[in-house]
């Protein structure tokens, strides 16, 4: 199973829970960059090669193919 290049589930949750109005500009930029990288890594990995946690995260956060 490969989660290489994927954003950690705890980071996804923290980012989703914290309102955008409370995020600094660097936090907004970090979210954009890491979200794009995570989406690209998720799309480049078949579901058979994803861990259960990443499959669940992709479903919950809408990053599936």
XYZ file of C-alpha atoms in Angstrom:
65
model
C 0.000 0.000 0.000
C 1.298 3.402 -0.897
C 0.384 6.701 0.692
C 3.512 8.428 -0.624
C 2.858 12.100 -1.272
C -0.504 12.046 0.463
C -1.635 14.614 2.994
C -2.004 13.167 6.472
C -5.626 12.607 7.518
C -5.150 14.656 10.692
C -4.002 17.632 8.584
C -7.090 17.290 6.384
C -9.369 17.290 9.406
C -7.646 20.266 11.046
C -7.809 22.226 7.805
C -11.492 21.429 7.295
C -12.479 22.243 10.882
C -10.712 25.596 11.160
C -12.772 28.357 9.500
C -11.087 30.165 6.611
C -11.657 33.463 8.406
C -9.301 32.298 11.164
C -6.533 31.154 8.811
C -3.536 33.320 8.018
C -2.390 33.906 4.441
C 0.430 31.346 4.791
C -2.112 28.775 6.061
C -4.346 29.420 3.024
C -1.398 29.006 0.679
C -0.227 25.847 2.438
C -3.735 24.356 2.186
C -3.930 25.098 -1.543
C -0.521 23.603 -2.286
C -0.890 20.514 -0.115
C -4.465 19.888 -1.291
C -3.412 19.995 -4.948
C -0.458 17.705 -4.285
C -2.679 15.307 -2.335
C -5.303 15.254 -5.081
C -2.665 14.563 -7.728
C -1.120 11.782 -5.647
C -4.551 10.287 -4.994
C -5.507 10.296 -8.652
C -2.165 8.760 -9.583
C -2.623 5.826 -7.212
C -5.105 3.039 -7.888
C -7.586 2.226 -5.141
C -5.948 -1.185 -4.754
C -2.721 0.516 -3.702
C -4.260 2.945 -1.210
C -4.443 2.247 2.486
C -7.885 1.955 4.050
C -7.383 5.341 5.725
C -6.570 7.078 2.436
C -9.521 5.449 0.683
C -11.810 6.668 3.467
C -10.263 10.154 3.404
C -10.711 10.356 -0.362
C -14.365 9.445 0.041
C -15.016 11.872 2.897
C -13.061 14.802 1.430
C -14.102 14.189 -2.174
C -10.671 13.396 -3.585
C -11.599 10.196 -5.327
C -11.287 9.738 -9.092
